[in-house]
Amino acid sequence: VVTFGEMLSVADDHLTEIKRTLQTPDVEHHARSPAIQAELARFTAVLARYSDRIATNFDAPSTENAETRHAARRSGVLLRRASQSLGARSGAEPPGSPLAEHLRACSIALGAGLDLLDSHFSDAESPDATVIRANDSARDLLHVLADHSRTAAHLTRQLPAPQAAAGTLLRQAASVAAPPGPPYQSPITAVPLHRVPERIPPRAGEDFDQATTGLNATVQRLGNAGSSGTVTS
Amino acid sequence: VDRRHDTTDLESNVPDTDDTHPHDDVRATWLTEILTAALNDLSHAERVLTAFADQTPDGFIAWGMAEAEAAQAHRYLLQAPSLQAGASSPVTDSSATQDSLHELAARTSRELVRAAELADDPADKMACLQAALHAGRLRDTLR
C-alpha cells in the first residue's frame, strides 16, 4: 500500500534532481525551453491546490489554528497568481527535456499525494482524517510546500523577463508558508524522557548545589501534578 | 469550488464513481505495454552494463554506477501492479554502445513519467516515478 510519505519522498527525490540542475553552469540553457515554463505553471498550480486544501482545513473550516490557515490562504493566493503569470500549463504531452521530466514527476507525485489525502474525506471520513487535519500536519505540509516553491522560484528566475516575475510571487509564497529561520523541527522532536524524580527532602547543613537539586526535583514533581502522589508525598 | 470540474487538474486521480469506460481498458492495456517495454529495456541495459563491467580489470569503475542505476530502476519498476507476471520477453541481443544505452535510458525515463501520469493506481504511479528517477540517473551517468 502506497503511503502519503512515500509519495512525498519520491517528489522530494525528483526535486533534488531539479536542485542539482540549478547548480550546473548551463542551467539557463536547461530552463529556457518553452516546455519548462508550462511545467512550472502546472507544478505551481499543484502547490496552490495544497495551500487551498490546508487553508480550508480539508473542508472543515474552524477558528482554531487561525495562524496556520491564514498562512496557507495567503500562500495559495500568491501561488495561483504565479501559476497564472507563467501561462498555459503542460498537459499529457511527453515532457520535453530531462528537467521538464523531473518537474512533471514532482507535479504527478504531489498531485497523487493530495488525492490520497482527499480520499480520507470522500463519503465517510476515515480515522486518519484527524491526523491530516491536525495543526502540526498542516505546518509540516506548509514547510514542504515552501521548499518546493523556493526551488520553483530559483528556476523561474532563469526564464525570460515577463515570466521571471512569477519568481517573486513564488518566493513570497514560500516565505508566507514557512518563514525563513532556524531549520524547522516537528514538535515531536523536542519530547524528552518522561520521568518524575523522587522527592529529596531538605536537610540541615545542605550546600547550595544540594539545595537547588532538591528544589529542581520538587519543581519537576509539581509540573507533573497529575501523576499520583507527586504533590502530597 | 468543485475541484472535479477543473479539467486542467491532470494530477487528480480520484477514482471515478461512474462505470468503467471502454477507453479505460485501452488505457490499462497501453500502460501494461509501456511498462513491459520499459522493463525489457532496463533489464537489457542492466545485462549489457554487467558485461561491460566484467570485460576489463577496471570495468567496474567505469560502468558500476550505471549498472547500479539500471538495476535499481529495474527493481522499482517490478513493483508496478500493472506489470503482468511473465510479461517480460528477454531480449537476446546484447550488442550496445554507450550512445545506444544513453538513448535507451532517456527514452525509458521519459516514457515512465508519461506512464506515471496515466496510471490510476497509486502503486503504479509510485513504481513509475521511482524507476524514472533511476532511469534518469542512468541517462546522466552515460552522457
CSV table of C-alpha atoms in Angstrom, one decimal:
chain,number,residue,atom,x,y,z
A,1,VAL,CA,0.0,0.0,0.0
A,2,VAL,CA,1.4,3.4,-1.0
A,3,THR,CA,1.5,6.0,1.8
A,4,PHE,CA,1.5,9.7,1.6
A,5,GLY,CA,5.1,9.8,3.0
A,6,GLU,CA,6.3,7.6,0.1
A,7,MET,CA,4.6,10.0,-2.4
A,8,LEU,CA,6.3,13.0,-0.7
A,9,SER,CA,9.6,11.2,-0.7
A,10,VAL,CA,9.6,10.4,-4.4
A,11,ALA,CA,8.6,14.0,-5.1
A,12,ASP,CA,11.5,15.1,-2.9
A,13,ASP,CA,13.9,12.9,-4.9
A,14,HIS,CA,12.9,14.5,-8.2
A,15,LEU,CA,13.1,17.9,-6.5
A,16,THR,CA,16.7,17.1,-5.5
A,17,GLU,CA,17.5,16.4,-9.2
A,18,ILE,CA,16.0,19.8,-10.1
A,19,LYS,CA,18.1,21.5,-7.4
A,20,ARG,CA,21.2,19.7,-8.8
A,21,THR,CA,20.4,21.1,-12.3
A,22,LEU,CA,20.2,24.6,-10.7
A,23,GLN,CA,23.8,24.2,-9.6
A,24,THR,CA,25.1,23.5,-13.0
A,25,PRO,CA,26.6,26.2,-15.2
A,26,ASP,CA,24.3,25.6,-18.1
A,27,VAL,CA,21.1,26.0,-16.0
A,28,GLU,CA,19.9,28.8,-18.3
A,29,HIS,CA,20.1,26.6,-21.3
A,30,HIS,CA,18.1,23.9,-19.5
A,31,ALA,CA,15.5,26.4,-18.1
A,32,ARG,CA,14.8,28.4,-21.3
A,33,SER,CA,12.8,26.0,-23.2
A,34,PRO,CA,9.0,26.7,-23.5
A,35,ALA,CA,8.4,23.3,-22.0
A,36,ILE,CA,9.8,24.4,-18.7
A,37,GLN,CA,7.5,27.3,-18.4
A,38,ALA,CA,4.5,25.1,-18.9
A,39,GLU,CA,5.8,22.6,-16.4
A,40,LEU,CA,6.4,25.3,-13.9
A,41,ALA,CA,2.8,26.6,-14.4
A,42,ARG,CA,1.5,23.2,-13.7
A,43,PHE,CA,3.8,22.5,-10.8
A,44,THR,CA,2.8,25.8,-9.2
A,45,ALA,CA,-0.9,25.0,-9.7
A,46,VAL,CA,-0.4,21.8,-7.7
A,47,LEU,CA,1.2,23.7,-4.9
A,48,ALA,CA,-1.7,26.1,-4.9
A,49,ARG,CA,-4.1,23.2,-4.6
A,50,TYR,CA,-2.3,22.0,-1.5
A,51,SER,CA,-2.4,25.5,0.1
A,52,ASP,CA,-6.1,25.8,-0.6
A,53,ARG,CA,-6.9,22.5,1.0
A,54,ILE,CA,-4.8,23.3,4.1
A,55,ALA,CA,-6.5,26.8,4.2
A,56,THR,CA,-10.0,25.3,4.4
A,57,ASN,CA,-8.7,22.5,6.8
A,58,PHE,CA,-9.9,20.0,4.2
A,59,ASP,CA,-13.4,21.4,4.0
A,60,ALA,CA,-13.8,21.7,7.8
A,61,PRO,CA,-13.3,25.4,8.5
A,62,SER,CA,-12.6,26.1,12.1
A,63,THR,CA,-11.5,29.1,14.1
A,64,GLU,CA,-8.6,27.1,15.7
A,65,ASN,CA,-5.1,27.4,14.4
A,66,ALA,CA,-6.0,30.6,12.6
A,67,GLU,CA,-2.4,31.5,12.0
A,68,THR,CA,-1.6,28.3,10.1
A,69,ARG,CA,-4.8,28.6,8.0
A,70,HIS,CA,-4.1,32.3,7.3
A,71,ALA,CA,-0.6,31.4,6.1
A,72,ALA,CA,-1.9,28.7,3.8
A,73,ARG,CA,-4.6,31.1,2.4
A,74,ARG,CA,-2.1,33.8,1.6
A,75,SER,CA,0.4,31.4,0.1
A,76,GLY,CA,-2.4,29.9,-2.0
A,77,VAL,CA,-3.3,33.3,-3.5
A,78,LEU,CA,0.4,34.0,-4.4
A,79,LEU,CA,0.9,30.6,-5.9
A,80,ARG,CA,-2.2,30.9,-8.1
A,81,ARG,CA,-1.1,34.3,-9.3
A,82,ALA,CA,2.3,32.9,-10.0
A,83,SER,CA,0.8,30.0,-11.9
A,84,GLN,CA,-1.4,32.3,-14.0
A,85,SER,CA,1.5,34.6,-14.9
A,86,LEU,CA,3.5,31.6,-16.1
A,87,GLY,CA,0.9,30.9,-18.7
A,88,ALA,CA,-0.6,27.7,-20.1
A,89,ARG,CA,0.1,24.5,-18.1
A,90,SER,CA,1.6,21.4,-19.6
A,91,GLY,CA,-0.8,18.6,-20.4
A,92,ALA,CA,-0.4,15.0,-21.3
A,93,GLU,CA,2.2,15.6,-24.0
A,94,PRO,CA,5.6,13.9,-23.3
A,95,PRO,CA,7.9,16.1,-21.2
A,96,GLY,CA,10.4,17.9,-23.4
A,97,SER,CA,13.6,17.6,-21.5
A,98,PRO,CA,15.2,15.9,-18.5
A,99,LEU,CA,14.5,19.0,-16.4
A,100,ALA,CA,10.9,19.0,-17.6
A,101,GLU,CA,10.6,15.3,-16.7
A,102,HIS,CA,11.6,16.0,-13.1
A,103,LEU,CA,9.2,18.9,-12.8
A,104,ARG,CA,6.4,16.7,-14.3
A,105,ALA,CA,7.3,13.9,-11.9
A,106,CYS,CA,7.1,16.3,-8.9
A,107,SER,CA,3.7,17.5,-10.1
A,108,ILE,CA,2.4,14.0,-10.5
A,109,ALA,CA,3.8,12.7,-7.2
A,110,LEU,CA,2.5,15.7,-5.2
A,111,GLY,CA,-0.9,15.6,-7.1
A,112,ALA,CA,-1.3,11.9,-6.3
A,113,GLY,CA,-0.3,12.6,-2.7
A,114,LEU,CA,-3.1,15.2,-2.3
A,115,ASP,CA,-5.6,12.8,-3.9
A,116,LEU,CA,-4.5,10.2,-1.4
A,117,LEU,CA,-5.2,12.7,1.4
A,118,ASP,CA,-8.5,13.7,-0.1
A,119,SER,CA,-9.6,10.1,-0.3
A,120,HIS,CA,-10.0,10.2,3.5
A,121,PHE,CA,-12.7,12.8,3.3
A,122,SER,CA,-14.8,11.5,0.5
A,123,ASP,CA,-18.0,9.8,1.7
A,124,ALA,CA,-17.5,8.8,5.4
A,125,GLU,CA,-14.4,10.3,6.9
A,126,SER,CA,-11.6,7.8,7.7
A,127,PRO,CA,-9.9,7.5,11.1
A,128,ASP,CA,-6.9,9.2,9.6
A,129,ALA,CA,-8.9,12.4,8.9
A,130,THR,CA,-7.9,13.8,12.3
A,131,VAL,CA,-4.2,13.3,11.6
A,132,ILE,CA,-4.5,15.0,8.3
A,133,ARG,CA,-6.3,18.0,9.8
A,134,ALA,CA,-4.0,18.3,12.8
A,135,ASN,CA,-2.3,21.7,13.1
A,136,ASP,CA,1.2,20.0,13.1
A,137,SER,CA,0.4,18.2,9.9
A,138,ALA,CA,-0.7,21.4,8.3
A,139,ARG,CA,2.6,23.1,9.4
A,140,ASP,CA,4.6,20.2,8.1
A,141,LEU,CA,2.9,20.4,4.8
A,142,LEU,CA,3.5,24.1,4.6
A,143,HIS,CA,7.2,23.6,5.1
A,144,VAL,CA,7.2,21.0,2.3
A,145,LEU,CA,5.4,23.5,0.0
A,146,ALA,CA,7.8,26.2,0.9
A,147,ASP,CA,10.8,24.1,-0.1
A,148,HIS,CA,9.1,23.3,-3.5
A,149,SER,CA,8.1,26.9,-4.0
A,150,ARG,CA,11.6,28.2,-3.3
A,151,THR,CA,13.1,25.8,-5.9
A,152,ALA,CA,10.5,26.8,-8.4
A,153,ALA,CA,11.3,30.4,-7.7
A,154,HIS,CA,15.0,29.8,-8.5
A,155,LEU,CA,14.2,28.1,-11.7
A,156,THR,CA,11.7,30.8,-12.7
A,157,ARG,CA,14.4,33.4,-12.4
A,158,GLN,CA,16.1,31.8,-15.4
A,159,LEU,CA,13.0,32.4,-17.7
A,160,PRO,CA,12.6,35.5,-19.9
A,161,ALA,CA,11.5,38.7,-18.3
A,162,PRO,CA,7.7,38.6,-18.3
A,163,GLN,CA,7.6,35.1,-16.7
A,164,ALA,CA,10.5,35.7,-14.4
A,165,ALA,CA,8.2,38.0,-12.4
A,166,ALA,CA,6.5,34.8,-11.2
A,167,GLY,CA,9.7,34.1,-9.3
A,168,THR,CA,9.0,36.9,-6.9
A,169,LEU,CA,5.5,35.6,-6.2
A,170,LEU,CA,6.8,32.1,-5.6
A,171,ARG,CA,9.5,33.4,-3.2
A,172,GLN,CA,6.8,35.4,-1.3
A,173,ALA,CA,4.6,32.3,-1.2
A,174,ALA,CA,7.4,30.3,0.3
A,175,SER,CA,8.1,32.9,3.0
A,176,VAL,CA,4.5,33.1,3.9
A,177,ALA,CA,4.1,29.4,4.1
A,178,ALA,CA,7.2,28.9,6.2
A,179,PRO,CA,9.0,32.0,7.4
A,180,PRO,CA,12.8,31.7,6.9
A,181,GLY,CA,14.6,31.0,10.2
A,182,PRO,CA,16.2,28.1,12.0
A,183,PRO,CA,15.6,24.8,10.4
A,184,TYR,CA,12.1,23.6,11.1
A,185,GLN,CA,11.7,20.8,13.6
A,186,SER,CA,8.5,18.9,14.2
A,187,PRO,CA,7.3,19.4,17.8
A,188,ILE,CA,7.7,15.7,18.5
A,189,THR,CA,11.5,16.0,18.2
A,190,ALA,CA,11.6,18.1,21.4
A,191,VAL,CA,10.0,15.4,23.6
A,192,PRO,CA,12.3,14.4,26.5
A,193,LEU,CA,12.2,11.3,28.7
A,194,HIS,CA,9.1,11.5,30.9
A,195,ARG,CA,10.2,10.6,34.4
A,196,VAL,CA,9.1,12.0,37.8
A,197,PRO,CA,12.0,12.2,40.2
A,198,GLU,CA,11.9,11.1,43.8
A,199,ARG,CA,11.5,13.8,46.3
A,200,ILE,CA,14.7,14.9,48.0
A,201,PRO,CA,13.7,16.4,51.4
A,202,PRO,CA,15.7,19.4,52.7
A,203,ARG,CA,18.3,18.6,55.3
A,204,ALA,CA,20.2,20.7,57.7
A,205,GLY,CA,23.7,21.8,56.5
A,206,GLU,CA,23.0,21.4,52.7
A,207,ASP,CA,25.3,23.3,50.4
A,208,PHE,CA,23.9,25.4,47.5
A,209,ASP,CA,24.1,22.6,44.9
A,210,GLN,CA,22.3,20.1,47.1
A,211,ALA,CA,19.6,22.7,47.9
A,212,THR,CA,19.0,23.5,44.2
A,213,THR,CA,19.0,19.8,43.2
A,214,GLY,CA,16.3,19.2,45.8
A,215,LEU,CA,14.3,22.3,44.6
A,216,ASN,CA,14.6,21.2,40.9
A,217,ALA,CA,13.2,17.7,41.8
A,218,THR,CA,10.3,19.3,43.6
A,219,VAL,CA,9.6,21.7,40.7
A,220,GLN,CA,9.6,18.7,38.3
A,221,ARG,CA,7.2,16.9,40.6
A,222,LEU,CA,4.9,19.9,40.7
A,223,GLY,CA,5.0,20.1,36.9
A,224,ASN,CA,3.6,16.5,36.9
A,225,ALA,CA,0.8,17.2,39.4
A,226,GLY,CA,-1.4,14.9,37.5
A,227,SER,CA,0.6,11.7,38.4
A,228,SER,CA,-0.4,10.1,41.7
A,229,GLY,CA,1.4,11.1,44.8
A,230,THR,CA,3.6,13.8,43.3
A,231,VAL,CA,2.2,16.7,45.3
A,232,THR,CA,1.1,15.2,48.6
A,233,SER,CA,4.1,13.0,49.4
B,1,VAL,CA,-15.5,25.1,-5.6
B,2,ASP,CA,-16.0,21.6,-7.0
B,3,ARG,CA,-12.4,20.6,-7.9
B,4,ARG,CA,-13.6,17.7,-10.1
B,5,HIS,CA,-14.9,20.2,-12.6
B,6,ASP,CA,-11.4,21.7,-13.1
B,7,THR,CA,-10.4,19.9,-16.2
B,8,THR,CA,-6.9,21.3,-16.0
B,9,ASP,CA,-6.3,19.2,-12.9
B,10,LEU,CA,-4.5,16.4,-14.7
B,11,GLU,CA,-2.9,15.3,-11.4
B,12,SER,CA,-6.3,14.4,-10.0
B,13,ASN,CA,-6.8,10.7,-10.0
B,14,VAL,CA,-9.7,10.4,-7.6
B,15,PRO,CA,-11.4,7.2,-8.7
B,16,ASP,CA,-14.3,7.8,-10.9
B,17,THR,CA,-17.6,6.6,-9.5
B,18,ASP,CA,-19.0,6.0,-12.9
B,19,ASP,CA,-18.9,2.7,-14.6
B,20,THR,CA,-15.6,2.0,-16.3
B,21,HIS,CA,-15.5,3.4,-19.8
B,22,PRO,CA,-14.2,1.4,-22.8
B,23,HIS,CA,-11.2,3.8,-23.1
B,24,ASP,CA,-10.2,2.8,-19.5
B,25,ASP,CA,-9.4,-0.7,-20.8
B,26,VAL,CA,-7.5,0.8,-23.7
B,27,ARG,CA,-5.5,2.9,-21.3
B,28,ALA,CA,-4.8,0.0,-19.0
B,29,THR,CA,-3.6,-2.1,-21.9
B,30,TRP,CA,-1.4,0.7,-23.1
B,31,LEU,CA,0.0,1.1,-19.6
B,32,THR,CA,0.9,-2.5,-19.3
B,33,GLU,CA,2.5,-2.4,-22.7
B,34,ILE,CA,4.6,0.6,-21.9
B,35,LEU,CA,5.7,-0.8,-18.6
B,36,THR,CA,6.6,-4.1,-20.1
B,37,ALA,CA,8.7,-2.3,-22.8
B,38,ALA,CA,10.4,-0.2,-20.2
B,39,LEU,CA,11.1,-3.3,-18.1
B,40,ASN,CA,12.7,-5.1,-21.0
B,41,ASP,CA,14.8,-2.1,-21.9
B,42,LEU,CA,16.0,-1.8,-18.3
B,43,SER,CA,16.9,-5.5,-18.0
B,44,HIS,CA,18.7,-5.3,-21.4
B,45,ALA,CA,20.7,-2.3,-20.2
B,46,GLU,CA,21.5,-4.0,-16.9
B,47,ARG,CA,22.8,-7.1,-18.6
B,48,VAL,CA,24.9,-5.2,-21.1
B,49,LEU,CA,26.4,-3.0,-18.4
B,50,THR,CA,27.2,-6.0,-16.3
B,51,ALA,CA,29.0,-7.4,-19.3
B,52,PHE,CA,30.9,-4.1,-19.9
B,53,ALA,CA,31.9,-4.1,-16.2
B,54,ASP,CA,33.3,-7.6,-16.5
B,55,GLN,CA,35.2,-7.0,-19.7
B,56,THR,CA,38.3,-5.1,-18.3
B,57,PRO,CA,40.0,-5.1,-15.0
B,58,ASP,CA,38.8,-1.5,-14.1
B,59,GLY,CA,35.5,-2.1,-15.9
B,60,PHE,CA,33.5,-1.7,-12.7
B,61,ILE,CA,34.9,1.7,-12.1
B,62,ALA,CA,33.7,2.8,-15.5
B,63,TRP,CA,30.4,1.0,-15.6
B,64,GLY,CA,29.5,0.1,-12.0
B,65,MET,CA,27.5,3.3,-11.3
B,66,ALA,CA,25.4,2.9,-14.5
B,67,GLU,CA,24.9,-0.8,-13.8
B,68,ALA,CA,23.6,0.0,-10.3
B,69,GLU,CA,21.2,2.7,-11.6
B,70,ALA,CA,19.8,0.3,-14.2
B,71,ALA,CA,19.4,-2.4,-11.6
B,72,GLN,CA,17.6,0.0,-9.2
B,73,ALA,CA,15.3,1.3,-11.9
B,74,HIS,CA,14.5,-2.3,-12.9
B,75,ARG,CA,13.8,-3.3,-9.3
B,76,TYR,CA,11.5,-0.4,-8.6
B,77,LEU,CA,9.6,-1.0,-11.8
B,78,LEU,CA,8.9,-4.6,-10.9
B,79,GLN,CA,6.8,-3.2,-8.1
B,80,ALA,CA,4.2,-1.9,-10.5
B,81,PRO,CA,0.9,-3.9,-10.2
B,82,SER,CA,0.1,-3.3,-13.8
B,83,LEU,CA,3.0,-5.3,-14.9
B,84,GLN,CA,1.7,-8.8,-15.5
B,85,ALA,CA,3.8,-11.6,-14.3
B,86,GLY,CA,5.8,-13.3,-17.0
B,87,ALA,CA,5.0,-10.5,-19.5
B,88,SER,CA,8.7,-9.8,-19.9
B,89,SER,CA,10.3,-11.3,-23.0
B,90,PRO,CA,14.0,-11.1,-22.6
B,91,VAL,CA,16.0,-9.7,-25.5
B,92,THR,CA,18.8,-11.9,-26.6
B,93,ASP,CA,20.6,-9.2,-28.4
B,94,SER,CA,23.4,-8.0,-26.1
B,95,SER,CA,25.1,-5.6,-28.6
B,96,ALA,CA,25.0,-2.0,-27.4
B,97,THR,CA,27.1,1.1,-27.2
B,98,GLN,CA,27.3,3.8,-24.6
B,99,ASP,CA,25.3,6.0,-27.0
B,100,SER,CA,22.6,3.5,-27.6
B,101,LEU,CA,22.3,2.9,-23.9
B,102,HIS,CA,22.1,6.6,-23.3
B,103,GLU,CA,19.3,6.8,-25.8
B,104,LEU,CA,17.6,3.8,-24.2
B,105,ALA,CA,17.8,5.4,-20.7
B,106,ALA,CA,16.5,8.8,-22.0
B,107,ARG,CA,13.6,7.2,-23.7
B,108,THR,CA,12.8,4.9,-20.7
B,109,SER,CA,12.7,7.7,-18.2
B,110,ARG,CA,10.5,9.9,-20.5
B,111,GLU,CA,8.1,7.0,-21.1
B,112,LEU,CA,7.9,6.2,-17.4
B,113,VAL,CA,7.0,9.7,-16.4
B,114,ARG,CA,4.2,9.6,-19.0
B,115,ALA,CA,3.1,6.2,-17.7
B,116,ALA,CA,3.0,7.7,-14.2
B,117,GLU,CA,0.7,10.3,-15.4
B,118,LEU,CA,-1.8,7.9,-17.0
B,119,ALA,CA,-1.7,5.3,-14.2
B,120,ASP,CA,-4.7,5.3,-11.9
B,121,ASP,CA,-3.3,3.0,-9.2
B,122,PRO,CA,-1.0,5.0,-6.8
B,123,ALA,CA,1.2,1.9,-6.6
B,124,ASP,CA,1.8,2.1,-10.4
B,125,LYS,CA,2.5,5.8,-10.2
B,126,MET,CA,4.9,5.2,-7.4
B,127,ALA,CA,6.8,2.5,-9.2
B,128,CYS,CA,7.0,4.5,-12.4
B,129,LEU,CA,8.2,7.7,-10.7
B,130,GLN,CA,10.9,5.8,-8.7
B,131,ALA,CA,12.0,3.8,-11.8
B,132,ALA,CA,12.0,7.1,-13.8
B,133,LEU,CA,14.3,8.7,-11.2
B,134,HIS,CA,16.9,5.9,-11.6
B,135,ALA,CA,16.5,5.7,-15.4
B,136,GLY,CA,17.2,9.5,-15.4
B,137,ARG,CA,20.3,9.0,-13.4
B,138,LEU,CA,21.4,6.2,-15.7
B,139,ARG,CA,20.9,8.6,-18.6
B,140,ASP,CA,23.0,11.3,-16.9
B,141,THR,CA,25.7,8.7,-16.0
B,142,LEU,CA,26.1,7.6,-19.6
B,143,ARG,CA,26.2,11.1,-21.0
